[in-house]
Coordinates of C-alpha atoms in Angstrom, one line a residue:
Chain A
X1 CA 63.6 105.1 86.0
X2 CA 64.0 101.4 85.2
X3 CA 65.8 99.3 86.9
X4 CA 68.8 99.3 84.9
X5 CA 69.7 102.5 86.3
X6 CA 69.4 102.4 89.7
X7 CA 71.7 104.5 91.8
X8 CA 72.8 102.0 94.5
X9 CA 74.2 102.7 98.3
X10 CA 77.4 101.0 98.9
X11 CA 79.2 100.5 101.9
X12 CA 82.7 99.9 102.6
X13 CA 83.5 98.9 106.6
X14 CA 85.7 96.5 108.4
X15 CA 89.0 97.2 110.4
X16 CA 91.3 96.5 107.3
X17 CA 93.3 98.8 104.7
X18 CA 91.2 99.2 101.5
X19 CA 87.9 101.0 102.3
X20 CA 88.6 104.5 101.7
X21 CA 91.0 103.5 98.5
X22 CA 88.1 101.3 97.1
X23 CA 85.9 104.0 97.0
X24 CA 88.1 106.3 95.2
X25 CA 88.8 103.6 92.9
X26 CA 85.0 103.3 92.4
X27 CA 85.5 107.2 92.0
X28 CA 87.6 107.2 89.5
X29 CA 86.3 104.6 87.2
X30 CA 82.5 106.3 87.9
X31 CA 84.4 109.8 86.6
X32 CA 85.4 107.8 83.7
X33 CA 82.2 107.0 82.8
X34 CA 81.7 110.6 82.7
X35 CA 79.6 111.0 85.7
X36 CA 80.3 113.7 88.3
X37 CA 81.9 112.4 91.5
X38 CA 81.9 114.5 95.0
X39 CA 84.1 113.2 97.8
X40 CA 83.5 114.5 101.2
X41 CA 85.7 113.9 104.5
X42 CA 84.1 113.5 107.5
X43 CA 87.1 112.5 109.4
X44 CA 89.9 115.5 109.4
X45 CA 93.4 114.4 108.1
X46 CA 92.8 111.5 106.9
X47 CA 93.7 112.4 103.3
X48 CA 97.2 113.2 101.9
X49 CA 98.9 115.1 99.3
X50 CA 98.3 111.7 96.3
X51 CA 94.8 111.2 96.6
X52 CA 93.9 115.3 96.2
X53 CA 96.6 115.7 93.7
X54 CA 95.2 113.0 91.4
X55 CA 91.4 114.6 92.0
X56 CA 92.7 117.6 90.9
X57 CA 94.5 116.3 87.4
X58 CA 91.0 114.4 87.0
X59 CA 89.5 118.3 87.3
X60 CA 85.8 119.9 87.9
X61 CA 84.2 116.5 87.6
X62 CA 86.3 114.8 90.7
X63 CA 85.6 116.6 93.3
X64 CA 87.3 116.1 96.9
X65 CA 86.4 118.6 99.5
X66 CA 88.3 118.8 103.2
X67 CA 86.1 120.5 105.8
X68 CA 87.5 122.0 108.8
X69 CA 91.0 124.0 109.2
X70 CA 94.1 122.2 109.1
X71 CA 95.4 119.0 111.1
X72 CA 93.5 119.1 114.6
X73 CA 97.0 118.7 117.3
X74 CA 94.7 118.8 120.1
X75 CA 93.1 115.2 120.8
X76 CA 91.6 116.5 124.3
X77 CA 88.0 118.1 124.5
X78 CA 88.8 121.1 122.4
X79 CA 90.3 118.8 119.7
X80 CA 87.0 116.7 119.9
X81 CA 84.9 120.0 120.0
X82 CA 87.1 120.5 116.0
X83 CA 86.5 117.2 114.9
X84 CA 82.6 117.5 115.7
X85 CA 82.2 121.0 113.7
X86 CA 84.5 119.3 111.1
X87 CA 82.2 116.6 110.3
X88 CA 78.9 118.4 111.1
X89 CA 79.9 120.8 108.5
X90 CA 80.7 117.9 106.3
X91 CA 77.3 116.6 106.8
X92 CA 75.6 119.8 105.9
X93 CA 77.5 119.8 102.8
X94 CA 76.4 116.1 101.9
X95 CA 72.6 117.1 102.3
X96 CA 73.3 120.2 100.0
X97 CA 74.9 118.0 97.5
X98 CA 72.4 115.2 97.8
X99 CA 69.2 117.7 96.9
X100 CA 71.1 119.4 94.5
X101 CA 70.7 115.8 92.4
X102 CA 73.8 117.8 90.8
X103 CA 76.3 114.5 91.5
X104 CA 76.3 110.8 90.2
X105 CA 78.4 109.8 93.2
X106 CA 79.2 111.3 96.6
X107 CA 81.1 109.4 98.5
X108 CA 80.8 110.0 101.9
X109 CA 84.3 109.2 103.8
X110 CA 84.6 107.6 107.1
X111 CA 80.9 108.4 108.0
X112 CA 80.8 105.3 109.5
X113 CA 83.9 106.1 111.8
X114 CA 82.2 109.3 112.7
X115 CA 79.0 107.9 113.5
X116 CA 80.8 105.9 115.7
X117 CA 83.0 107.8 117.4
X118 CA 79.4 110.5 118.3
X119 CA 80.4 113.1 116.1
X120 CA 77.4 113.2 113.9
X121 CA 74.3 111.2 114.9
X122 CA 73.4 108.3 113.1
X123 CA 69.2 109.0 112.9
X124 CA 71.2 112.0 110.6
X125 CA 73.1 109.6 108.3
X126 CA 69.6 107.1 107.9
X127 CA 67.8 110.2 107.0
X128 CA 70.3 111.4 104.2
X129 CA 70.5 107.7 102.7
X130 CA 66.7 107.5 102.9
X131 CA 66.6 111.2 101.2
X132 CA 68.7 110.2 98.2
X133 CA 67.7 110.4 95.0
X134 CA 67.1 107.0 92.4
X135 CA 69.9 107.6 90.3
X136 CA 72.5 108.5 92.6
X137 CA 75.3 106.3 93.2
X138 CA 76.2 106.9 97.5
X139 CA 79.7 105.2 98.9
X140 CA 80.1 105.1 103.0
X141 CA 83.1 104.2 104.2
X142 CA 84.7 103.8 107.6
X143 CA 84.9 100.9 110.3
X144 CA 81.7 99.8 112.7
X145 CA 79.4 100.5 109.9
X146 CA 76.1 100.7 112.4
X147 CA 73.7 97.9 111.5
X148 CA 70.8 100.2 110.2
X149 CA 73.6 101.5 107.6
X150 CA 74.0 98.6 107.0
X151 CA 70.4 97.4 106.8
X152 CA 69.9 100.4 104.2
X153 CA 72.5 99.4 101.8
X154 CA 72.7 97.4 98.7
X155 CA 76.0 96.8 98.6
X156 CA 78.0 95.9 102.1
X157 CA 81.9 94.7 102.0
X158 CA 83.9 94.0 105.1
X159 CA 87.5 94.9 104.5
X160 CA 89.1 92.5 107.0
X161 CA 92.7 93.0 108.3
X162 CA 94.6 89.8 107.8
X163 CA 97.7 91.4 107.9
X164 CA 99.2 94.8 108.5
X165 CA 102.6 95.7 108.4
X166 CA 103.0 98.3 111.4
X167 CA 102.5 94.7 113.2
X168 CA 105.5 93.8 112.4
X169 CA 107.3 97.1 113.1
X170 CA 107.3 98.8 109.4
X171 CA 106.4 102.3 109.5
X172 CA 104.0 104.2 107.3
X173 CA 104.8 104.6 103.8
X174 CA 104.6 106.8 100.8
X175 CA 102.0 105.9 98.1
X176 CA 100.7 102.9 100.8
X177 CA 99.7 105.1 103.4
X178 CA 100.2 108.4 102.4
Chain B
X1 CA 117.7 101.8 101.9
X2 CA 116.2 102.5 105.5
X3 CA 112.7 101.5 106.6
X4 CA 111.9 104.4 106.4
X5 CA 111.2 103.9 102.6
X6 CA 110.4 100.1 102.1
X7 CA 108.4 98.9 99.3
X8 CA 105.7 96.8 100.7
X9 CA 103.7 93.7 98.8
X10 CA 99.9 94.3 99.6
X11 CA 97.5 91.7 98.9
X12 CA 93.5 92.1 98.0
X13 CA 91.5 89.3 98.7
X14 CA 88.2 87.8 99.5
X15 CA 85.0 87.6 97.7
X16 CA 83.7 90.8 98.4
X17 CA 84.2 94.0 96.1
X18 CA 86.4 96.3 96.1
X19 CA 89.7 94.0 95.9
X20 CA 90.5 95.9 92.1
X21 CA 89.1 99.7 92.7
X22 CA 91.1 99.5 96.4
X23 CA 94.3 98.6 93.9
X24 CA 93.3 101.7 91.7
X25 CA 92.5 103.9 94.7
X26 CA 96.2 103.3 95.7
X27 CA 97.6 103.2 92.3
X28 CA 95.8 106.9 92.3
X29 CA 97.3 107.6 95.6
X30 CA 100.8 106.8 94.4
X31 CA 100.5 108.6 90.9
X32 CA 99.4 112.0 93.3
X33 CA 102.3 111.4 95.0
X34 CA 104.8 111.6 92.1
X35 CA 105.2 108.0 91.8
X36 CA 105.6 105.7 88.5
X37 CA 102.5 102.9 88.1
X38 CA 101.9 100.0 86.5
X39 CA 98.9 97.9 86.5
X40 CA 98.5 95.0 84.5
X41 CA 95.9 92.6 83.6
X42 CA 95.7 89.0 84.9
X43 CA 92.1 87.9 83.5
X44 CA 90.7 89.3 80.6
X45 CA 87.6 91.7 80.4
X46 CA 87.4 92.8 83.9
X47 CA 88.5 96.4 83.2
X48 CA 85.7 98.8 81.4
X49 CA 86.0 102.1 80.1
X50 CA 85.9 104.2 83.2
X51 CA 88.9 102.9 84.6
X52 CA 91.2 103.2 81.2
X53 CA 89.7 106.3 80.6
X54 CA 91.2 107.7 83.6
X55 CA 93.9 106.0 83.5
X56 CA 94.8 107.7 80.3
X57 CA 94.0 110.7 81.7
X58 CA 96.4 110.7 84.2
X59 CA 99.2 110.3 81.7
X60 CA 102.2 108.5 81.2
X61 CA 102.9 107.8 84.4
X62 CA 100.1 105.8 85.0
X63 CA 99.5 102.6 82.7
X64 CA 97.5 100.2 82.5
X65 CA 98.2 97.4 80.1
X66 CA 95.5 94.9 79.1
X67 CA 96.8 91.5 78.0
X68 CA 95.5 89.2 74.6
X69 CA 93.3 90.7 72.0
X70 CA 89.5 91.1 72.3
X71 CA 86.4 89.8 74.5
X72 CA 87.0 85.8 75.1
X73 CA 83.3 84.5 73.8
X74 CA 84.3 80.9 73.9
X75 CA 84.1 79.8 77.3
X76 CA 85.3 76.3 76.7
X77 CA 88.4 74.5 75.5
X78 CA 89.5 77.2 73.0
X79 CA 88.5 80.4 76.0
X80 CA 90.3 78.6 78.3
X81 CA 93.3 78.4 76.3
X82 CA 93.0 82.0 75.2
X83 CA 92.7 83.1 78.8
X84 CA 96.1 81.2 79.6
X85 CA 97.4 83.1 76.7
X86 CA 96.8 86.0 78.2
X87 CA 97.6 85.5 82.0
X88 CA 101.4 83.7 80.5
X89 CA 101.9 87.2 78.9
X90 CA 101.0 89.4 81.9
X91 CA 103.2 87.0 83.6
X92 CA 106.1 88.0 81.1
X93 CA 105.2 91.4 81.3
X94 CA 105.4 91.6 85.0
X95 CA 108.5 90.3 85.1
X96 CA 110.1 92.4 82.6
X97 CA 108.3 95.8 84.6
X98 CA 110.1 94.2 88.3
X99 CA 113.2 93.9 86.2
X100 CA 113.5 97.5 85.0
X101 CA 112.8 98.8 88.1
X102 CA 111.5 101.5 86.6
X103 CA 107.9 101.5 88.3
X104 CA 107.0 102.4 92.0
X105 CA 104.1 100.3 92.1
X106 CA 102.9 97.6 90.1
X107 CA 99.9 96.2 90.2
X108 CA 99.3 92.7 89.7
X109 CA 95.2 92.5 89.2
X110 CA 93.5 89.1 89.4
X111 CA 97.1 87.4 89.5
X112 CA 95.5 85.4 92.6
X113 CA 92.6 84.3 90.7
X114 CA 94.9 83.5 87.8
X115 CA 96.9 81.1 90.3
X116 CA 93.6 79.8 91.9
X117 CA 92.1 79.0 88.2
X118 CA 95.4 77.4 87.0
X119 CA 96.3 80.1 84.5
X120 CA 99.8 80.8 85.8
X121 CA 102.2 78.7 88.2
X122 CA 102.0 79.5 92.1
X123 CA 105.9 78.9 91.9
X124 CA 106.5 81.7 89.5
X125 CA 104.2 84.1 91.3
X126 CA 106.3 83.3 94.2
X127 CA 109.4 83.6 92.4
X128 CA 108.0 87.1 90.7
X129 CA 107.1 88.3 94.6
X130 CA 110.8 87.3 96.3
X131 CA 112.8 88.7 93.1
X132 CA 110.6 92.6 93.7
X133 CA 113.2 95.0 94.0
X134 CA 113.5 96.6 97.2
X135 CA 111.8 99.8 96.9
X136 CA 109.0 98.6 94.7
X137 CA 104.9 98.7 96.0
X138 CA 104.0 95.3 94.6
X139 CA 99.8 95.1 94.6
X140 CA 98.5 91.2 94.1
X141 CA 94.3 91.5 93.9
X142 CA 92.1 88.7 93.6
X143 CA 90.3 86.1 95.4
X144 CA 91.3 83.0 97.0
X145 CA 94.8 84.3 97.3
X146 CA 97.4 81.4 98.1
X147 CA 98.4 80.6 101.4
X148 CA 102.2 80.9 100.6
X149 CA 101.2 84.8 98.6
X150 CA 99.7 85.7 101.9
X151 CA 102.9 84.5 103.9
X152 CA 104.9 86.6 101.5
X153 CA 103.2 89.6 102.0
X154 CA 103.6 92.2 104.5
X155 CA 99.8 93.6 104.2
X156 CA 96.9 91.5 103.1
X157 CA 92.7 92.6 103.5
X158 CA 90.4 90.2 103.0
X159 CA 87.5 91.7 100.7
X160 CA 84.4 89.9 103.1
X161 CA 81.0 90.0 101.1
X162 CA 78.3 91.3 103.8
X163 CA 75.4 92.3 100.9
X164 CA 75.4 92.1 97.2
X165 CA 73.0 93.9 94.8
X166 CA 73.1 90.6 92.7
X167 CA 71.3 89.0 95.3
X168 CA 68.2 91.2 95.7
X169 CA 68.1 91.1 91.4
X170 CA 69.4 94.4 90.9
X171 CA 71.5 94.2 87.8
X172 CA 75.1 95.7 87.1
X173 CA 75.2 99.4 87.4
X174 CA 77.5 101.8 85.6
X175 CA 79.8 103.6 87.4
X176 CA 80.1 100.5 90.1
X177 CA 80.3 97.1 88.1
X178 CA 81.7 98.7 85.0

């Protein structure tokens, strides 16, 4: 493989709006160069109704795949206990789809966050970044990117929050947030 | 019309990337959702096949329209001119798409660069911005975004540049640059 065609690692961190929409952006223009793209969710209910809706239309080659059951109401230890199996199960997934050198992009979503947040351990994540193969194109996204992420990556942004508008009292809405 | 369904004005800035595919990701978002999108062109030749292609994919619904004709060679006198050309006619198109209210979202891409690189006025970007109707999602991308856009705006992330692949000599890659 030259170096022309080098599958990078991106990553897309900070506290602002715009990481997990940038990388299905990069998603959709990657499908439209006819590569196969694989979005996984590490972080349950963060996606809505648009974004799997539009995957859908784009067909077989967009992939977006939820793990876990349903919206997790419980945010004591049993909720905790869901959102751990939830993104455990998601890593397993990313491992499978990494060795199956079947994808051009997977984008791992809000990694970061649950690397952060102890629900899958980081020396995990290093290893499946380090595992990847040349030509594959891999997208983590999520706030408190760790450092050796970071370190590991070719491409870093920080999506910084300048402004939000729940700041000044406007509430969530359709096609912005959801 | 309540809050409860307030079009918002959303800047993407910074020198990072991810400021256009963040506008896409959303503009994706927005189409799943049932809603009517519009992106237009600001500076020629940053779009590539792979976002058009699925643009068109997604249908009627979701357009993008590319201002001028061709690939601007000249990057002197005559380019310049020809850029300005082309940002003056996005500027007319945008208008005419606010107007008609006909669009959800509309996505103004590299309108801040336009500004910062004296293609189009600040004062009729401004204008454009206070005259949005209501319920309209208006999406300004670009670096340097002006300090009086930001005021205007009720969300704004700054696009930070941690790493770039440019840097450690790794060229363009498909699928991310284009």
């Amino acid at each position: 493989m030259d170096n022309q065609t080098r599958g990078l690692t991106l990553v897309f961190t900070g506290n602002g709006k715009g990481k997990t929409t940038a990388a299905l952006g990069m998603a959709m223009r990657a499908w439209g160069q006819g590569m196969k793209v694989l979005v996984l969710q590490f972080i349950k209910g963060g996606w809505k109704y648009g974004e799997l809706r539009a995957a859908e239309k784009l067909g077989p080659a967009f992939e977006m795949r939820q793990m876990g059951e349903g919206f997790i109401r419980d945010s004591g230890e049993e909720g905790l206990k869901a959102h751990r199996a939830a993104a455990q199960e998601a890593l397993v997934e990313a491992r499978r789809a990494v060795q199956e050198e079947d994808y051009d992009m997977i984008i791992l979503d809000e990694i970061n966050y649950a690397v952060n947040y102890g629900l899958v351990d980081l020396a995990d994540v290093l290893d499946l970044i380090r595992s990847k193969p040349p030509r594959l194109h891999l997208v983590l996204t999520g706030r408190n990117a760790a450092d050796e992420v970071v370190d590991l990556a070719d491409l870093v942004t920080e999506m910084r929050e300048v402004k939000h508008p729940f700041a000044a009292g406007i509430p969530a809405q359709k096609g912005i947030e959801f």
